[in-house]
Short mmCIF file of C-alpha atoms and ligand atoms in Angstrom, two decimals:
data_model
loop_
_atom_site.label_atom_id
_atom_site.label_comp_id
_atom_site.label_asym_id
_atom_site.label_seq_id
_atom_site.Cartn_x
_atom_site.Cartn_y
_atom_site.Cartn_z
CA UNK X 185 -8.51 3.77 27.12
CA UNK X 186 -5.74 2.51 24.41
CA UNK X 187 -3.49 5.40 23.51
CA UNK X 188 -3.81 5.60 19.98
CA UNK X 189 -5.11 2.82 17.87
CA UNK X 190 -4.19 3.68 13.71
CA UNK X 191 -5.87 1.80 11.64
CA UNK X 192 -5.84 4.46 8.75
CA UNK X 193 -2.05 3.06 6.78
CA UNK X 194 -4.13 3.82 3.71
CA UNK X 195 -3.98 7.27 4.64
CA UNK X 196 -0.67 7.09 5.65
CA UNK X 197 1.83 4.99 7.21
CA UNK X 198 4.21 5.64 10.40
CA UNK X 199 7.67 6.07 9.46
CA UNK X 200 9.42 2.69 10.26
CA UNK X 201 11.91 3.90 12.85
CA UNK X 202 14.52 1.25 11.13
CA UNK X 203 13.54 3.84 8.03
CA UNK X 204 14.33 6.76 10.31
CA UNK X 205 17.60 5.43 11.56
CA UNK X 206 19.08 4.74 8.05
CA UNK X 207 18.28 8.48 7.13
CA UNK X 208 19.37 10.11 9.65
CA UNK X 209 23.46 10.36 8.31
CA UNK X 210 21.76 12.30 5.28
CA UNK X 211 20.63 15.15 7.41
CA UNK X 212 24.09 15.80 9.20
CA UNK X 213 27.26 14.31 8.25
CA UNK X 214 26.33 12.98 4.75
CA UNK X 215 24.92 15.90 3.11
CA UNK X 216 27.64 15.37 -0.42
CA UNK X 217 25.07 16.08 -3.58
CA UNK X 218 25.49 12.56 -5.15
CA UNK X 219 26.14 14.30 -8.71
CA UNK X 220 29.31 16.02 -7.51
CA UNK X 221 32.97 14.91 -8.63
CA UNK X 222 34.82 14.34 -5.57
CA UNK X 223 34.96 11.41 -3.03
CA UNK X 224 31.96 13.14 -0.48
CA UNK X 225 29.30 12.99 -3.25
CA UNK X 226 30.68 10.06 -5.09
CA UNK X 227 30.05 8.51 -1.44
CA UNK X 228 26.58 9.45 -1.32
CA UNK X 229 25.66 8.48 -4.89
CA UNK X 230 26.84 5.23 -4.04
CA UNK X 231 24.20 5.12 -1.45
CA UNK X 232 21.76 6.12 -3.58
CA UNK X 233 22.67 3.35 -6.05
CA UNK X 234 22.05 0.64 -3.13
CA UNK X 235 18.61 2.50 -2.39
CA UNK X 236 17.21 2.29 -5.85
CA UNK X 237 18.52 -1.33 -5.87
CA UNK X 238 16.31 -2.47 -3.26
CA UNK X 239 13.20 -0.53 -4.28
CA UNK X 240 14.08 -2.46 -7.85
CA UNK X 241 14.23 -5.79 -6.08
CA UNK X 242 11.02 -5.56 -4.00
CA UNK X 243 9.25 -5.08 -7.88
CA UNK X 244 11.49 -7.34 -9.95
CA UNK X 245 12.84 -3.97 -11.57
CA UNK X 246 15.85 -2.92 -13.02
CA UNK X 247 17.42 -0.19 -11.22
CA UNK X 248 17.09 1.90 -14.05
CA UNK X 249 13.81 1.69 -14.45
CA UNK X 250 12.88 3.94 -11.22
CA UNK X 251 12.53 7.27 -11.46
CA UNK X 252 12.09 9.30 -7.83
CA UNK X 253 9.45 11.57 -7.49
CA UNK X 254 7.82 13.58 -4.49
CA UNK X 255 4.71 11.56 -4.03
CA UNK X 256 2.21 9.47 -6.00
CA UNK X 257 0.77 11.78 -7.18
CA UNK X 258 3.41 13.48 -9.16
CA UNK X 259 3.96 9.66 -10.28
CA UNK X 260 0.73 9.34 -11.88
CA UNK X 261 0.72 12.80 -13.44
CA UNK X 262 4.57 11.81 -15.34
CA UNK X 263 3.05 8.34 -16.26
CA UNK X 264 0.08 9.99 -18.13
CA UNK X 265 1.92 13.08 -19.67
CA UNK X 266 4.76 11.01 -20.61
CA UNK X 267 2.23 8.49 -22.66
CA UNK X 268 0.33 11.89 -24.06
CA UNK X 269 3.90 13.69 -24.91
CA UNK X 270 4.88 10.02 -26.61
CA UNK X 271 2.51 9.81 -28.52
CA UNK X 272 0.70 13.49 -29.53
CA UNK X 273 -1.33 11.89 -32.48
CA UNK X 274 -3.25 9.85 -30.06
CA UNK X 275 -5.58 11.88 -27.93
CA UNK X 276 -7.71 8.77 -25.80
CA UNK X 277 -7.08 8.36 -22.05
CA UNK X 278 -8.68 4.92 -20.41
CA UNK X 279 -9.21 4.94 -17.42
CA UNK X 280 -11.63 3.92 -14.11
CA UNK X 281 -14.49 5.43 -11.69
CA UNK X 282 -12.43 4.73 -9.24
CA UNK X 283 -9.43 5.99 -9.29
CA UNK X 284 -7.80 8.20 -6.93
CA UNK X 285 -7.92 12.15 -7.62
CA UNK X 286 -4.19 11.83 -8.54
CA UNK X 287 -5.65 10.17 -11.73
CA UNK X 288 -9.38 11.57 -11.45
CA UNK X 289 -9.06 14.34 -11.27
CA UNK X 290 -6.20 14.62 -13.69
CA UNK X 291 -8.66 13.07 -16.17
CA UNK X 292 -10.96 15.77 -15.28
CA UNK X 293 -8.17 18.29 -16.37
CA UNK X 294 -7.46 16.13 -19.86
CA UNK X 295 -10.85 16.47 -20.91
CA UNK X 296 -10.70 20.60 -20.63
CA UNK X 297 -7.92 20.43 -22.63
CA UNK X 298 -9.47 18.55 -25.26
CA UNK X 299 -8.66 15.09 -24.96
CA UNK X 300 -11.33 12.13 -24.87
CA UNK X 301 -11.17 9.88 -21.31
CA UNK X 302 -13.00 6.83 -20.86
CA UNK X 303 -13.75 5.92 -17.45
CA UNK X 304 -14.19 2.15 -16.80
CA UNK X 305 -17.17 1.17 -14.44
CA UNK X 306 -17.56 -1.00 -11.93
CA UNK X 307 -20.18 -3.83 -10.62
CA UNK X 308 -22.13 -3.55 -7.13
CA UNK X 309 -18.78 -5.39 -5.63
CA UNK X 310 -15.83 -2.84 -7.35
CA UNK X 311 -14.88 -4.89 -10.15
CA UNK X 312 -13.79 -3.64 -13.48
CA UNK X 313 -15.71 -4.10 -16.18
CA UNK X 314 -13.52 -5.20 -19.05
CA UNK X 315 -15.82 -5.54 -21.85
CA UNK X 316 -16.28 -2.25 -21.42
CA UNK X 317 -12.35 -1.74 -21.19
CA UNK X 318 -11.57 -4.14 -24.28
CA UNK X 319 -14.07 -2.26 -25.88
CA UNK X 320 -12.91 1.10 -25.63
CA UNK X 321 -9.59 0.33 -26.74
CA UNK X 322 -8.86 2.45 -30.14
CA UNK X 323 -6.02 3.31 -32.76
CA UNK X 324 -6.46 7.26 -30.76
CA UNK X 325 -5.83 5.59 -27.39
CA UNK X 326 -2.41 6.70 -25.76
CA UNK X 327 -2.63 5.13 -22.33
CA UNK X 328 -4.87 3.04 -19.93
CA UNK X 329 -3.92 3.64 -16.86
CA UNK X 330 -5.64 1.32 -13.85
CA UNK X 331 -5.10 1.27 -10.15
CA UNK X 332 -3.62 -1.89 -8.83
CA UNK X 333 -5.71 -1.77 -5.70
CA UNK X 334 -8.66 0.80 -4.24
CA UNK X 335 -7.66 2.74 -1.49
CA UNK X 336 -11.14 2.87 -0.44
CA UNK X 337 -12.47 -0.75 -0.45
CA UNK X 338 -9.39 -2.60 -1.12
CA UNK X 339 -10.08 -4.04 -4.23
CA UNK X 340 -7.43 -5.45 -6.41
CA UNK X 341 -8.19 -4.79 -10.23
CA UNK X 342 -6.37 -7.78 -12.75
CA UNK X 343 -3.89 -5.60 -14.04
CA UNK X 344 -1.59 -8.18 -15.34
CA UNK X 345 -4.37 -9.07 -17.87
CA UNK X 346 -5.40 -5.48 -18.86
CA UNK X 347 -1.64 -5.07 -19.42
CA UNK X 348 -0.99 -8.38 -21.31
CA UNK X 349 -4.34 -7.17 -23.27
CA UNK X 350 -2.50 -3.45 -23.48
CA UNK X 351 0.64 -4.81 -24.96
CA UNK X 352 -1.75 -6.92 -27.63
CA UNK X 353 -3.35 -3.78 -29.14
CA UNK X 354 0.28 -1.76 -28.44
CA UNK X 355 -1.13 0.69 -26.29
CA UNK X 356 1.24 1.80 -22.97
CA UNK X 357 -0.34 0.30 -19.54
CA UNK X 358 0.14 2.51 -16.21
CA UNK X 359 -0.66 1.33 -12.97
CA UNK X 360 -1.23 3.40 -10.07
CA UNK X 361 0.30 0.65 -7.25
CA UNK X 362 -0.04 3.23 -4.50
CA UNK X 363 -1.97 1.16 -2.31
CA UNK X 364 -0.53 -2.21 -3.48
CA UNK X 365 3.10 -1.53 -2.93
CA UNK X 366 4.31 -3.61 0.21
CA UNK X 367 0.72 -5.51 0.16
CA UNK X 368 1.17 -8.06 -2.97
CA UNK X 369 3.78 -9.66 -4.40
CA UNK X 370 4.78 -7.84 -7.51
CA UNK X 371 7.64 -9.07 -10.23
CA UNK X 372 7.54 -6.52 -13.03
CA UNK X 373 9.91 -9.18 -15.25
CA UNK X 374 7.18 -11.17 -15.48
CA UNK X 375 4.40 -8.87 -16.30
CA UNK X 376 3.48 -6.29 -19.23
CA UNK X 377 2.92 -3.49 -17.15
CA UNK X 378 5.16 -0.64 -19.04
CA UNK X 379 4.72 2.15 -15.81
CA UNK X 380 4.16 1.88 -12.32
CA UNK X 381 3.62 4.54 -9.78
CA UNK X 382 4.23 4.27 -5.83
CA UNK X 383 4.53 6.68 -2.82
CA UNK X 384 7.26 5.93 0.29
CA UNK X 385 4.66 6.96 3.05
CA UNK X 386 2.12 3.93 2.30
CA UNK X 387 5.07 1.32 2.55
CA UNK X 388 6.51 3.11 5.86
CA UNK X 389 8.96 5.22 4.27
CA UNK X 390 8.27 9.11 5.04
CA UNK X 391 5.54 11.34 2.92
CA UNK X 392 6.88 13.30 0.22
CA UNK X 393 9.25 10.29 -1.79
CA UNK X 394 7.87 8.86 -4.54
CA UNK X 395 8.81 6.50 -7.42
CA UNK X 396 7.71 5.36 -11.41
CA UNK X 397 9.10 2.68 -12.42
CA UNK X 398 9.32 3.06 -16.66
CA UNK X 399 10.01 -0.09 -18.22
CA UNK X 400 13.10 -0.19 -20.37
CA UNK X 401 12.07 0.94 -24.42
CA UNK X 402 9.05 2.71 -22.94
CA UNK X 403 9.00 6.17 -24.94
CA UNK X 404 9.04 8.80 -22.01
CA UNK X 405 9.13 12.63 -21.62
CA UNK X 406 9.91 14.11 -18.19
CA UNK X 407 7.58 16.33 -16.71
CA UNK X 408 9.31 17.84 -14.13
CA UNK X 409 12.46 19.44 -16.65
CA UNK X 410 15.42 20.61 -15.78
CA UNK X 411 19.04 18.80 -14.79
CA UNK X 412 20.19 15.48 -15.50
CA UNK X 413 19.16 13.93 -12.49
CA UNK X 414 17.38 10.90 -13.24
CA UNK X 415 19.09 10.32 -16.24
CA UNK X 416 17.46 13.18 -17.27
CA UNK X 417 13.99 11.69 -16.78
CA UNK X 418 13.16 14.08 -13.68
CA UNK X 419 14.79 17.33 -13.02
CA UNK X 420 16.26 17.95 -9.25
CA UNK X 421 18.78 17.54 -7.08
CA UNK X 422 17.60 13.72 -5.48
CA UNK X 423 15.96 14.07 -1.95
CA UNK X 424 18.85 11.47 -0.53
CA UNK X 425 17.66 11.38 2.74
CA UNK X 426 13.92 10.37 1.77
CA UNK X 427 15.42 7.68 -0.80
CA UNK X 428 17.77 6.68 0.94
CA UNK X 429 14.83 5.87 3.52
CA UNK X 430 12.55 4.41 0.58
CA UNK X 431 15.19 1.98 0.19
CA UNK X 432 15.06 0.53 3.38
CA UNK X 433 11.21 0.73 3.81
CA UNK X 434 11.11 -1.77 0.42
CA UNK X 435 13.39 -4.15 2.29
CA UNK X 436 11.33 -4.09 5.66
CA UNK X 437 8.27 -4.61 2.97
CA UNK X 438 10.07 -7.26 1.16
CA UNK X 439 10.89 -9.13 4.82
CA UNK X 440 6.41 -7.93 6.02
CA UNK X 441 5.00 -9.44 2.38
CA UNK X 442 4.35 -12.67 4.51
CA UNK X 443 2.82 -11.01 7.62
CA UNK X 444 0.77 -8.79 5.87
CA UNK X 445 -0.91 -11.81 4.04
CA UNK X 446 -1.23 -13.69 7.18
CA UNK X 447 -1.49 -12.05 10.19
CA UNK X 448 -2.80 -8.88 9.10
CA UNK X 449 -5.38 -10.71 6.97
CA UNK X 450 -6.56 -12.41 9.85
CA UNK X 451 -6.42 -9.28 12.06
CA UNK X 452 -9.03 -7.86 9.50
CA UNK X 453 -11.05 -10.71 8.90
CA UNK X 454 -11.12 -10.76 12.56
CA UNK X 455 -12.32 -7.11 12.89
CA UNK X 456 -14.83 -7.36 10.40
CA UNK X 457 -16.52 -10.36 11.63
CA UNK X 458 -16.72 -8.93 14.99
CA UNK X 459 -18.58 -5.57 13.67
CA UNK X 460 -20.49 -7.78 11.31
CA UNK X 461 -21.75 -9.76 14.14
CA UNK X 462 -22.25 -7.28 16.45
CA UNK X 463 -24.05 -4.44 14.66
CA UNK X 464 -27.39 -5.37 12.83
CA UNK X 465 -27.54 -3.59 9.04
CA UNK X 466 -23.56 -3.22 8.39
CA UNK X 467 -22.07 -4.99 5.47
CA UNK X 468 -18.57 -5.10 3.76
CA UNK X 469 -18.26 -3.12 0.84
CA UNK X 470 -15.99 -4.17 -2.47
CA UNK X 471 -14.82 -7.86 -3.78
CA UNK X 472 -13.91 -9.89 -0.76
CA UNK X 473 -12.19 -12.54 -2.61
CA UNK X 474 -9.60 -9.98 -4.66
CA UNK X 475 -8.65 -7.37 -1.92
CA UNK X 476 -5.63 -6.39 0.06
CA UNK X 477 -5.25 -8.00 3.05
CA UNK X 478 -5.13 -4.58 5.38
CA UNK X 479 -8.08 -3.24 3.81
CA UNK X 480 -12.03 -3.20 5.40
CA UNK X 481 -14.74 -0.72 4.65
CA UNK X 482 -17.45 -1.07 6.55
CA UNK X 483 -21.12 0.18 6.44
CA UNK X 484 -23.18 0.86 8.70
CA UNK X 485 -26.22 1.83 7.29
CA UNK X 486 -28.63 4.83 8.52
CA UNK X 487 -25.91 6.40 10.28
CA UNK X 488 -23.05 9.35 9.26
CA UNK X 489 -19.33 7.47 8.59
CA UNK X 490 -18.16 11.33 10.12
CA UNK X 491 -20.02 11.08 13.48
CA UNK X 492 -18.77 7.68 13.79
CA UNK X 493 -15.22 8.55 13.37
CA UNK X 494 -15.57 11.36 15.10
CA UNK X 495 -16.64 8.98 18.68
CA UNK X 496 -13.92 6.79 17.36
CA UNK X 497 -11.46 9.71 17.64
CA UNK X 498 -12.68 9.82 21.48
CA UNK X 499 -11.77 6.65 21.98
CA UNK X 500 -8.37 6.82 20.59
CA UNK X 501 -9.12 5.22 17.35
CA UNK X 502 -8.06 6.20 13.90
CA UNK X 503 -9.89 5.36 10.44
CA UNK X 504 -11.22 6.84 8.17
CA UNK X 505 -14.92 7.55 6.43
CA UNK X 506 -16.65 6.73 2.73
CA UNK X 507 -17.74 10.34 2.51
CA UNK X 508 -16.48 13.94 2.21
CA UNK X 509 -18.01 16.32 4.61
CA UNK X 510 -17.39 19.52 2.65
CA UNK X 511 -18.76 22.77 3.00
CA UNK X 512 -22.01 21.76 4.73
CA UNK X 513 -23.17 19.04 2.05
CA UNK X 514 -22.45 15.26 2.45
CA UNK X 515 -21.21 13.50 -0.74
CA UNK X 516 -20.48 9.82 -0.08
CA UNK X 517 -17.03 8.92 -1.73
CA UNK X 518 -16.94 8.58 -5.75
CA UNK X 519 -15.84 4.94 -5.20
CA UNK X 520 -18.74 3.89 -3.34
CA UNK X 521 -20.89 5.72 -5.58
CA UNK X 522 -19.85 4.47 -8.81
CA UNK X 523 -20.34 0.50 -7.20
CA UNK X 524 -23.96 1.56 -6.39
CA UNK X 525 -23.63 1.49 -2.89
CA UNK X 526 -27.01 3.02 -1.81
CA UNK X 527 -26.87 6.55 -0.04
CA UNK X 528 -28.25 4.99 3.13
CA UNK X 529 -24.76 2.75 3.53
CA UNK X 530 -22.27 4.57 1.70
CA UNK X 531 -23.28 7.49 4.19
CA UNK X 532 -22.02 5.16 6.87
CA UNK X 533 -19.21 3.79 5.86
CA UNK X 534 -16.10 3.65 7.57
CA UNK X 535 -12.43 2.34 6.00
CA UNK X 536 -10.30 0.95 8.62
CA UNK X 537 -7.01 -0.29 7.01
CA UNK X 538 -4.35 -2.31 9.17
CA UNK X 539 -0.21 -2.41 9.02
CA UNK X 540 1.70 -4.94 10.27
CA UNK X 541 1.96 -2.52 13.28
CA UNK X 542 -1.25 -3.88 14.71
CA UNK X 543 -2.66 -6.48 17.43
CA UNK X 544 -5.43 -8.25 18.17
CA UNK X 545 -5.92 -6.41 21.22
CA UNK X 546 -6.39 -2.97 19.16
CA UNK X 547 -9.23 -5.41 16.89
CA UNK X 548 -10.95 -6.84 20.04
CA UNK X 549 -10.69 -2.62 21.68
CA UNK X 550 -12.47 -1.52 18.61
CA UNK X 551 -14.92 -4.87 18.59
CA UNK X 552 -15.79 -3.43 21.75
CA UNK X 553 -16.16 -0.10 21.00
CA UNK X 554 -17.96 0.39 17.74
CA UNK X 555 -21.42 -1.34 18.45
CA UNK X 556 -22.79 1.17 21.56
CA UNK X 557 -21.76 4.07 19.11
CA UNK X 558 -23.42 2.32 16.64
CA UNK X 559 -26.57 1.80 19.11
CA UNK X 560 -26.08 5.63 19.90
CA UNK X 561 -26.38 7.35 16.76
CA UNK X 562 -29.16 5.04 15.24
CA UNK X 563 -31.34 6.17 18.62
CA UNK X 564 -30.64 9.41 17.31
CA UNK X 565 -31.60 9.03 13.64
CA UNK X 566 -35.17 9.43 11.74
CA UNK X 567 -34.31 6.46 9.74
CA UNK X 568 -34.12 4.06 12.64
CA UNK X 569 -36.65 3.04 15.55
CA UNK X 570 -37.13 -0.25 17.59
CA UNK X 571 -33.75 -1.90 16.56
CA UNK X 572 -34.56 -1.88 12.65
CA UNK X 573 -34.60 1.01 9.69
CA UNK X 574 -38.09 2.82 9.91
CA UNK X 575 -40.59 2.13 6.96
CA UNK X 576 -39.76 5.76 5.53
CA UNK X 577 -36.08 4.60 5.88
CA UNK X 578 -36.76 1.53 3.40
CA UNK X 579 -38.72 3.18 0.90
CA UNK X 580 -36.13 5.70 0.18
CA UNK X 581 -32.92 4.58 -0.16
CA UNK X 582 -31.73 7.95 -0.63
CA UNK X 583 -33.19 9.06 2.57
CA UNK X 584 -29.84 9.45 4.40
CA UNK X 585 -28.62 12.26 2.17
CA UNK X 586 -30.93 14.83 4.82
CA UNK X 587 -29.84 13.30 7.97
CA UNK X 588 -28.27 15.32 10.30
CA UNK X 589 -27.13 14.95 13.79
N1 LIG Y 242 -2.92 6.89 -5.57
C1 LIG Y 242 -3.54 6.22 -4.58
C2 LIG Y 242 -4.28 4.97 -4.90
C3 LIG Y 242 -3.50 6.70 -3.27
O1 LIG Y 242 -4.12 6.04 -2.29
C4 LIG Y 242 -2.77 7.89 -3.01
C5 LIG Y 242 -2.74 8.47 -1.64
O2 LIG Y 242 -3.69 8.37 -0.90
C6 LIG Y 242 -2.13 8.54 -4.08
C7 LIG Y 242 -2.22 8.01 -5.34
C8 LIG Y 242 -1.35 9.81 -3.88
O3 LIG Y 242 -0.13 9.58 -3.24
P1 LIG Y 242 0.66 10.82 -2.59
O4 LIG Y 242 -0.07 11.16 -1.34
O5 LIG Y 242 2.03 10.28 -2.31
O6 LIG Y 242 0.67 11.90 -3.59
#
């Protein structure tokens, strides 16, 4: 058996140990707080300067544009309440179906309080649908705020065009470029997009660094307040270690851009023609044409995505599933849901997502591997006799919701 095979960098990514190495100094000798006034913070700051430099380069930023965070998360929440604190007259939040909770479920919280979202759908394959988007567009809306890619299916969203289209009708344009970060190229000098958000432990930097970038003459209000850190755009003394660590993750990502677009790509193209081929009644879910290059989820229909990973986890293997297994009731993911995936797949579906830490040998071990569990739990299941879905299993596409092994 293979030690550990991760393929679940969407989740999160192992800390580059070049990343490690460059941030160690912060934890011992260089511990200065870069806003003091002599030479030992001054030193430090200096650091920090050369950080947020190559985070800037690996977007085509200006330094000053980035403001650190803690995580995406906190990124996406600024982005929004600095639109909504802009610009209080305007109460109208666009949005998608399928955004991450960092942004959902923030929406959720917007509504309570009184203001009107629009959530953009999406077609059987995850794309947008802009008339719906151009549509919605009013004089009351404050922000649109689209993901760059899905963490679940991959799928890249055309955000330079909703962002061109933004800028036309002079509404602010936030992207959530969590999962897109160290996957795509991106050059924010050539685009309209006025805020981006991004989290250090996608891109192989450690969990709890974030960044927005805020492009120069947007109007912004901080939302974390307090000291002039930031240029007074985010309250705190900087976490030098972590960005010290973010900036050398962007220049490994800068250096991987090419390798993740070749031999990643082909790693999962490889992977899921291999499953494809192997295992009768699985399909790819989301856009195949527009999608990052690590990203795969796989269904399998008429079986559970958590008793597959769980036989996976036997094995060694890490990924993750399209559903939520939460107090005793299965709910397949909101993503896969709002594309129309029926119950019967999106029940089975299973994300793996690659880094440029991967081999072929880890694709051809979980080739191997994945069809007899497969075989396994379909023996098992109501919906499945004789190699195919039973008759009962056809009629009722929602038939999966009950099973339970
Ligand atoms: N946005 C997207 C698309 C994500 O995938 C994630 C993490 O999974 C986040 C936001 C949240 O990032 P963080 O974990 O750094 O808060």
């Amino acid at each position: 058996m293979m030690e550990t095979v991760y393929v679940d960098n969407n989740a999160t990514t192992r800390t580059a140990p070049e990343v490690v190495e460059a941030m160690l100094p912060y934890f011992s000798d260089r511990y200065g707080n870069p806003s003091s006034m002599h030479f030992f913070g001054g030193q430090v700051g200096a650091e920090l300067n050369r950080a947020r430099a190559n985070l800037a380069d690996l977007l085509g930023a200006d330094p000053d544009e980035i403001i650190y965070t803690s995580c995406g998360t906190e990124s996406d929440n600024t982005a929004i309440w600095a639109a909504l604190r802009s610009h209080p007259e305007k109460r109208h939040v666009i949005t998608t179906r399928v955004e991450h909770p960092a942004i959902d479920n923030l929406a959720n919280h917007l509504r309570q309080l009184g203001y009107r979202v629009t959530e953009v759908g999406v077609d059987r394959e995850g794309r947008l649908n802009m008339d719906h988007l151009t549509d919605a567009i009013s004089d009351e809306t404050a922000i649109i705020s689209v993901m760059w890619a899905n963490n679940e299916t991959g799928v890249v969203f055309p955000v330079e065009e909703i962002a061109e289209m933004a800028r036309g009708r002079g509404v602010v344009f936030h992207t959530d470029a969590v999962q897109a970060v160290g996957k795509v190229p991106i050059d924010l000098r050539k685009s309209k997009i006025d805020m981006l958000s991004l989290s250090g432990h996608k891109l192989h930097a450690p969990k709890g660094i974030g960044a927005l970038y805020v492009r120069k003459g947007t109007k912004f209000k901080p939302f974390v307040v307090g000291g002039h850190q930031e240029k007074g755009r985010r309250g705190g003394t900087e976490n030098v270690p972590y960005i010290i660590g973010l900036g050398r993750a962007a220049q490994l990502a800068a250096g991987h851009l090419d390798d993740e677009n070749t031999r990643v790509r082909a790693m999962r193209d490889r992977l899921e023609q291999g499953l494809l081929a192997a295992i009768p009644n699985s399909m790819v879910n989301g856009d195949r044409e527009h999608r990052l290059p690590n990203t795969s989820s796989v269904s399998f229909e008429y079986v559970e995505g958590e008793s597959i990973l769980m036989h996976l986890s036997n094995l060694g293997i890490c990924a993750s599933s399209g559903s939520a297994c939460t107090s005793g009731s299965l709910e397949p993911s909101h993503v896969l849901r709002a594309m129309g995936v029926p119950f019967t797949a999106a029940h089975g579906s299973i994300r793996f997502s690659l880094s440029v830490y991967n081999t072929d040998a880890e694709m051809e071990y979980i080739i191997q591997h994945v069809p007899p569990i497969i075989d396994k739990l379909r023996d098992l299941s109501p919906f499945w006799k004789d190699g195919g879905p039973t008759e009962s299993a056809l009629l009722t596409g929602a038939a999966s919701c009950s099973i339970r092994h």
